[in-house]
XYZ file of N, CA, C and O in Angstrom:
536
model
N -56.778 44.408 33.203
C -56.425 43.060 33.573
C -55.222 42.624 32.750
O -55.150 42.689 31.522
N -54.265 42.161 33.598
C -53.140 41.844 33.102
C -52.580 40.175 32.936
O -52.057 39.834 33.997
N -52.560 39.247 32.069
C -52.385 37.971 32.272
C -51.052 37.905 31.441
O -50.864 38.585 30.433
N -50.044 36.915 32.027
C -49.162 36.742 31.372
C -48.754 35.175 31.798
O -48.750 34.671 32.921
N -48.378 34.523 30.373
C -48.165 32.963 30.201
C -47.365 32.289 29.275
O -47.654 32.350 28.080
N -46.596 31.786 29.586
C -46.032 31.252 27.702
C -47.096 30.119 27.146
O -48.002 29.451 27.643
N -46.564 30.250 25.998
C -47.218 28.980 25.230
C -46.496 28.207 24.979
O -45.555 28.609 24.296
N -46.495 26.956 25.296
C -45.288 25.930 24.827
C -45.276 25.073 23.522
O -44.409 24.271 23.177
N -46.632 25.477 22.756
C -46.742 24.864 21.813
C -45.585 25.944 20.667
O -44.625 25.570 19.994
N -46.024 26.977 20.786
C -44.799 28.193 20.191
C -43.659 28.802 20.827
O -42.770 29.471 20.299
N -43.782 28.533 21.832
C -42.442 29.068 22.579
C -42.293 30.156 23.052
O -41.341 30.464 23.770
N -43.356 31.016 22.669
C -43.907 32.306 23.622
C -43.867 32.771 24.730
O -43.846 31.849 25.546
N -43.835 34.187 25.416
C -44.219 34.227 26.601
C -45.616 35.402 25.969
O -45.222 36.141 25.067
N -46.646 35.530 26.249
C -47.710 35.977 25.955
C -48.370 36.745 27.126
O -48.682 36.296 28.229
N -48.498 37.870 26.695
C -49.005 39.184 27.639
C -49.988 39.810 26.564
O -49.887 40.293 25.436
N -51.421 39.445 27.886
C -52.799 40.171 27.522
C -52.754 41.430 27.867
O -51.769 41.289 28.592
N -52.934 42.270 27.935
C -53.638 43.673 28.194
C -54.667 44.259 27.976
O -54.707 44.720 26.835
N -55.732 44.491 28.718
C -57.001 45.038 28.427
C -57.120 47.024 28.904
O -57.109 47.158 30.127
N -57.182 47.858 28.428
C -57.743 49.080 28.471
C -58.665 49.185 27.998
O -59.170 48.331 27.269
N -59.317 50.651 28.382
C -60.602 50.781 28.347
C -59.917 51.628 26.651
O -58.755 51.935 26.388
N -61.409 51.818 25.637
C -60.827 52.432 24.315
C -60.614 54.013 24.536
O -61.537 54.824 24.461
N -59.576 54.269 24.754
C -59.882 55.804 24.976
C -58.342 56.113 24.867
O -57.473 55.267 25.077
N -58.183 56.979 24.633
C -56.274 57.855 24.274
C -56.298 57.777 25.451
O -55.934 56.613 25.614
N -56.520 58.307 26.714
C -55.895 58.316 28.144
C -55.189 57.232 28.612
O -54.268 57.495 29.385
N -55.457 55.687 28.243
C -54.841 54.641 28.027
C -54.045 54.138 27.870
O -53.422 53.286 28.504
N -53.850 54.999 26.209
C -52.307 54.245 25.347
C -51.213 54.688 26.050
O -50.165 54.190 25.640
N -51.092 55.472 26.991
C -49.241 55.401 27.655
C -49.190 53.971 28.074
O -48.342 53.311 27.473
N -50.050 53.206 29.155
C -50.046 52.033 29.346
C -49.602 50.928 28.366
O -48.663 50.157 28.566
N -50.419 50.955 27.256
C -49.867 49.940 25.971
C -48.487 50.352 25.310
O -47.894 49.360 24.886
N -47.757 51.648 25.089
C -46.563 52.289 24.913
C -45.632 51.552 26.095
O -44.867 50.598 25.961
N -45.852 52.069 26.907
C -45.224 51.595 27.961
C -44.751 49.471 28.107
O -43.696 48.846 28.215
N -46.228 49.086 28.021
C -45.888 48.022 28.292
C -45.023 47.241 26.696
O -44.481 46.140 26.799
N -45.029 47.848 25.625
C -44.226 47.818 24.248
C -43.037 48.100 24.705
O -42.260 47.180 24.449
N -42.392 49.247 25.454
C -41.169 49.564 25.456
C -40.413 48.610 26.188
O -39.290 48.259 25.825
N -41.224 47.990 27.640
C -40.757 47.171 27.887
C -40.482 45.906 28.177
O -39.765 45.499 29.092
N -41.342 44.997 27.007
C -41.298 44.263 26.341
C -39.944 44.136 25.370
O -39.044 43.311 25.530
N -40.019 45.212 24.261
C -39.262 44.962 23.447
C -37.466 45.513 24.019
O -36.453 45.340 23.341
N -37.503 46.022 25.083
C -36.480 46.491 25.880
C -36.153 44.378 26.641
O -35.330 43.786 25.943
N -36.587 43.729 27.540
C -36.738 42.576 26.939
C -35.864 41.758 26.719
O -35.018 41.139 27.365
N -36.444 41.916 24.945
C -35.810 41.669 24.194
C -34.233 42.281 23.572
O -33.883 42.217 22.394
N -33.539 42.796 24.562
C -32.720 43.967 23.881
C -32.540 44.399 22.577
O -31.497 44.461 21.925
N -34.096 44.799 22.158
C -34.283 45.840 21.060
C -33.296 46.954 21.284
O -33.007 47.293 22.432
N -32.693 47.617 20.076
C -32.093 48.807 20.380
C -32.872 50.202 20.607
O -33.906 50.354 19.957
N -32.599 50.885 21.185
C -33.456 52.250 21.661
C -34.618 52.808 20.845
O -35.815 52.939 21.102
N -33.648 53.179 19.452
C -34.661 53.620 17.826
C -35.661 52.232 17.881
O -36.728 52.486 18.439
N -35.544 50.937 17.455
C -35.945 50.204 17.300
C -37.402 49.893 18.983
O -38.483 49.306 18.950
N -36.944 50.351 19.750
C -38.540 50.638 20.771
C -38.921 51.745 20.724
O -40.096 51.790 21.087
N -38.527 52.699 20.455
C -38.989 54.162 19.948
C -39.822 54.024 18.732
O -40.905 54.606 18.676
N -39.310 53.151 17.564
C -39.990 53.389 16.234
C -41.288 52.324 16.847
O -42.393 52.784 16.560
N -41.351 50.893 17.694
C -42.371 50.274 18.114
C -43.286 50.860 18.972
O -44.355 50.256 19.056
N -43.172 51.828 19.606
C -43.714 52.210 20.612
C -45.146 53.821 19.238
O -46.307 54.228 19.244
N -43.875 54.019 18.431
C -44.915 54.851 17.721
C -45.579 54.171 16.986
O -46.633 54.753 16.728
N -45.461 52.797 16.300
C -46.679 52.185 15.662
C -47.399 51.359 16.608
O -48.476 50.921 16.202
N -47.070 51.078 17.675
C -48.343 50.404 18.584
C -49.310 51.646 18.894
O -50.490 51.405 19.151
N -48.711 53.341 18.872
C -49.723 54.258 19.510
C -50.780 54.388 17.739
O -51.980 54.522 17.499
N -49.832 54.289 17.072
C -50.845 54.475 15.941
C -51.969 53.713 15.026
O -52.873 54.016 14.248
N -51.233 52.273 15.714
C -52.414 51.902 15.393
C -53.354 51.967 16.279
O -54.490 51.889 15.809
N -53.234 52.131 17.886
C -54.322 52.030 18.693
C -55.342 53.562 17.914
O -56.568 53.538 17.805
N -54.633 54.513 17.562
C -55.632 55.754 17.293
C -56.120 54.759 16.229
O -56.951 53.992 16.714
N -55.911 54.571 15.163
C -56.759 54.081 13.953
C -57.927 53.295 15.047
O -58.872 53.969 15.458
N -57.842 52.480 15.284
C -58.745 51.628 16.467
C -59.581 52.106 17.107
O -60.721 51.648 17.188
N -59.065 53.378 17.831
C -59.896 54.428 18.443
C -61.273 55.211 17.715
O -62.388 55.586 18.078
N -60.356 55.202 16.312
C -61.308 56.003 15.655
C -62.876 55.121 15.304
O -63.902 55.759 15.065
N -62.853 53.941 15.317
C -63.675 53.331 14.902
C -64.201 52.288 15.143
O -64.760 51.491 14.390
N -63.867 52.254 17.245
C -64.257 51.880 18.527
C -65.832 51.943 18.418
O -66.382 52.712 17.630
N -66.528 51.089 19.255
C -67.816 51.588 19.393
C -67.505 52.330 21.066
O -66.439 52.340 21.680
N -68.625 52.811 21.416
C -68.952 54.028 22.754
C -68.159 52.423 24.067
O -68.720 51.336 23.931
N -67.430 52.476 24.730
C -67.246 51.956 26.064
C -66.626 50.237 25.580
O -66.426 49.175 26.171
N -66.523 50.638 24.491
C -65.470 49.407 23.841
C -64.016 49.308 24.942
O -63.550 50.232 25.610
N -63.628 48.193 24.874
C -61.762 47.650 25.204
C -61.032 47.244 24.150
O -61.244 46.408 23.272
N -59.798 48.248 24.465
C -58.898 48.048 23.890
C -58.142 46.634 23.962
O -57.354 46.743 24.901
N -58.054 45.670 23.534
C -57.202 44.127 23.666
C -55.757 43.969 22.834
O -55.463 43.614 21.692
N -55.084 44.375 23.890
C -53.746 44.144 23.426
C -52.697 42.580 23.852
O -52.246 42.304 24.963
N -52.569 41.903 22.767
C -51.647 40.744 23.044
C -50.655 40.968 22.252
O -50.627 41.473 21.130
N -49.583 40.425 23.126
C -48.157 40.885 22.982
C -47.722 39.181 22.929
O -48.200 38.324 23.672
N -46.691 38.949 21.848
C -45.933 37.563 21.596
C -44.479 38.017 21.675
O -43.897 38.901 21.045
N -44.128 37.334 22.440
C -42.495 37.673 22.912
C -41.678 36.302 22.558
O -41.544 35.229 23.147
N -41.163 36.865 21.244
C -40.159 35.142 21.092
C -38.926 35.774 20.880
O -38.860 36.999 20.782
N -37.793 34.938 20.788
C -36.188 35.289 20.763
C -36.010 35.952 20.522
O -35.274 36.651 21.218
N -36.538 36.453 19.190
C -35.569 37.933 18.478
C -36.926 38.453 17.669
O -36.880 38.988 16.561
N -37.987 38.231 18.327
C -39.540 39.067 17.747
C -40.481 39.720 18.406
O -41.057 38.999 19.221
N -40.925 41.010 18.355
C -42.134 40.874 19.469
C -43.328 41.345 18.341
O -43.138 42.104 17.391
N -44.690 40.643 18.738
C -45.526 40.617 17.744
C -46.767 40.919 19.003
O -47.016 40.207 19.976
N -47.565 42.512 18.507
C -48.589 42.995 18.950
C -49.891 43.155 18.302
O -50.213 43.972 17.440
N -50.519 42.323 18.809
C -51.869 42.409 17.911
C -52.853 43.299 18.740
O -52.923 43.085 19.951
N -53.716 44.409 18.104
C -54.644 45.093 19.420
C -55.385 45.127 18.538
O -55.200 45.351 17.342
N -56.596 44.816 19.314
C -58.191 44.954 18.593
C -59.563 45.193 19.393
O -59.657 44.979 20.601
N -60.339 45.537 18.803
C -61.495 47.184 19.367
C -62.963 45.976 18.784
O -62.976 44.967 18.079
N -63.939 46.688 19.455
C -64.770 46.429 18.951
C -65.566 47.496 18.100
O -65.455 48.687 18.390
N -66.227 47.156 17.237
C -66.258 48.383 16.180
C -67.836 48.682 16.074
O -68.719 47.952 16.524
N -68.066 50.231 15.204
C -69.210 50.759 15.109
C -69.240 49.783 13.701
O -68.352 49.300 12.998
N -70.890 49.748 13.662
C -71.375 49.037 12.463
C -71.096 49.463 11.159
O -71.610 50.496 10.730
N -70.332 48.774 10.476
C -69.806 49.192 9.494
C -68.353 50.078 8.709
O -67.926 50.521 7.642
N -67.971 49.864 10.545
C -66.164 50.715 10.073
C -65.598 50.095 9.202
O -65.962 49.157 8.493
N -64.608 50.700 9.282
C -63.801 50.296 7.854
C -62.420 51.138 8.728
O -62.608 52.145 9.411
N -61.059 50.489 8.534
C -59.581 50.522 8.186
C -58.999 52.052 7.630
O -60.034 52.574 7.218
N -58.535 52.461 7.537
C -57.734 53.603 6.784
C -57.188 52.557 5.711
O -56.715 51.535 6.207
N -57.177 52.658 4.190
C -56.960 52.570 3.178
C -55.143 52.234 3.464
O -54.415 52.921 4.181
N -54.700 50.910 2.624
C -53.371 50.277 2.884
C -52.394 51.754 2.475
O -51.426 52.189 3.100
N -52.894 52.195 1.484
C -52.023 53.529 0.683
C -52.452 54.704 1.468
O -52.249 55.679 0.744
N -53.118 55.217 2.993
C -53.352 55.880 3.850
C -51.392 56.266 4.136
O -50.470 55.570 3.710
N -51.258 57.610 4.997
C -50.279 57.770 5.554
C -50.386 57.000 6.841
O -49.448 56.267 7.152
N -51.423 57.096 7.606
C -51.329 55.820 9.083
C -50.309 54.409 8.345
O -49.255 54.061 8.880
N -50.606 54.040 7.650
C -50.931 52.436 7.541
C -48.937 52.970 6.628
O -48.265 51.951 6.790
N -48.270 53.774 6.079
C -47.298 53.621 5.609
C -46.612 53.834 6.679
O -45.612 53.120 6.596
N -46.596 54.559 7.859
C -46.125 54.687 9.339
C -45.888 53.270 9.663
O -44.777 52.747 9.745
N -47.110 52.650 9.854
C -47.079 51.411 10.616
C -45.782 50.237 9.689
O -45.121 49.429 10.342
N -45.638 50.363 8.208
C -45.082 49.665 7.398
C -43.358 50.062 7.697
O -42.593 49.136 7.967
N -42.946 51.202 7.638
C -41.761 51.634 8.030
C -41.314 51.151 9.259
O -40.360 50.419 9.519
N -42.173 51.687 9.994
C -42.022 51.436 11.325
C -41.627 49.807 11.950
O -40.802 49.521 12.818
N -42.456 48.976 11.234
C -42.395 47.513 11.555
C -41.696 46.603 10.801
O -41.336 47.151 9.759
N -41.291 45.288 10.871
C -40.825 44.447 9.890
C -42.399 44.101 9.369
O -42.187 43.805 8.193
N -43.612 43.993 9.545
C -44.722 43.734 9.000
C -45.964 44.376 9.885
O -46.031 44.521 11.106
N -46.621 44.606 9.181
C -48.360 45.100 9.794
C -49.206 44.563 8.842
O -48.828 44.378 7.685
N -50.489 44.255 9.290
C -51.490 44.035 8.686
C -52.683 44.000 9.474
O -52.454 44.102 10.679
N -53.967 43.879 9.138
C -55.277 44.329 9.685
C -56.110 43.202 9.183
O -55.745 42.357 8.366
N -57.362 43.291 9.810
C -58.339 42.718 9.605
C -59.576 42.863 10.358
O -59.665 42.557 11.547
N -60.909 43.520 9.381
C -62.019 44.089 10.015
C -63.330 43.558 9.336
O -63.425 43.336 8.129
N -64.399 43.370 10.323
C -65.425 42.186 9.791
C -66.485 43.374 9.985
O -67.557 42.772 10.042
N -66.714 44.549 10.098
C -67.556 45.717 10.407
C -68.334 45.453 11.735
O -69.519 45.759 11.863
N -67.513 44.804 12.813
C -68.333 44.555 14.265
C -66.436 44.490 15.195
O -65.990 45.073 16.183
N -65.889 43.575 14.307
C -64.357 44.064 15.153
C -63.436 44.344 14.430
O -63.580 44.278 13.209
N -62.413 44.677 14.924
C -60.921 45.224 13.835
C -59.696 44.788 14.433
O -59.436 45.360 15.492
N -59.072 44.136 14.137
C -57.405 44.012 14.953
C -56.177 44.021 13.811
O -56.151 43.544 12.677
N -55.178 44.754 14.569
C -54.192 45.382 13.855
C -53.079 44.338 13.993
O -53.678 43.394 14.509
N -52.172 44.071 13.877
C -51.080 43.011 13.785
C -49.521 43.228 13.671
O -49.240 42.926 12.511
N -48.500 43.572 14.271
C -47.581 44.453 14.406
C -46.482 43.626 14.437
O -46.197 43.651 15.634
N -45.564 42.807 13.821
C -44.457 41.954 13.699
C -43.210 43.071 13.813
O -43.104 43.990 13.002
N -42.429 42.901 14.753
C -41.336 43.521 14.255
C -39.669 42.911 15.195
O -39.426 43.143 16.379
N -38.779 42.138 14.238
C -37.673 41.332 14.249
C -36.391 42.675 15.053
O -36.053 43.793 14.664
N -36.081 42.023 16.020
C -34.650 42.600 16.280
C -33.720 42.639 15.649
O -33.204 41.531 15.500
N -32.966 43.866 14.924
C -31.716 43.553 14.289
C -30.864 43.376 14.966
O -30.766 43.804 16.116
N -29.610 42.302 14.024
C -28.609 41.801 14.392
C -27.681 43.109 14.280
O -27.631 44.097 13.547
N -26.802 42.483 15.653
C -25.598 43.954 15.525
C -25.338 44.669 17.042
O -24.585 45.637 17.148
């Protein structure tokens, strides 16, 4: 299910995405990143390097999905930002890959910001990343 709306309180245009939790999926969420941040005329590297931390964090997510969980991807599209948050519902008691993990230094390179947050029932990942000028 696909919904798309701005928000006028932020100035957004806002795109839901729901998949089912499973890798067969993420071309869909890749896809709908590339062209999003395409868009935005992100430069090529710059949706290439987004497109590999939206797939990586969905695996972290994956890993610690419960059985027939959805993947929830919202996408914030403002002037010169696109900001992806995706979040899983989780087995009792997951836990994150560790901030000093190689996943989580991917996602840091990769983005102008990432960050997480997991209550051991859900997890969502948080993906900021600014268009450079030029």
């Amino acid at each position: 299910m696909t919904l798309t709306h701005p928000d006028p309180a932020l100035g957004d245009d806002v795109v839901l995405l729901t998949v089912p939790a499973d890798g067969g999926y993420l071309g869909v969420l890749r896809t709908a990143t590339a062209g999003l941040a395409a868009r935005l005329h992100f430069a090529l590297d710059e949706i290439e390097d987004l497109r590999i931390a939206v797939d990586e964090a969905c695996a972290m997510l994956l890993a610690i999905a419960t059985r027939g969980a959805e993947l929830e991807c919202r996408f914030a599209v403002t002037d010169d930002a696109l900001t992806v948050e995706v979040s899983v519902t989780t087995v009792r008691g997951a836990r994150l890959p560790a901030e000093s993990s190689f996943a989580w230094k991917v996602l840091t390179a990769l983005t102008t910001s990432a960050s997480a947050e997991a209550n051991g029932q859900h997890a969502t990942i948080r993906l900021l990343t600014r268009r450079t000028e030029g």
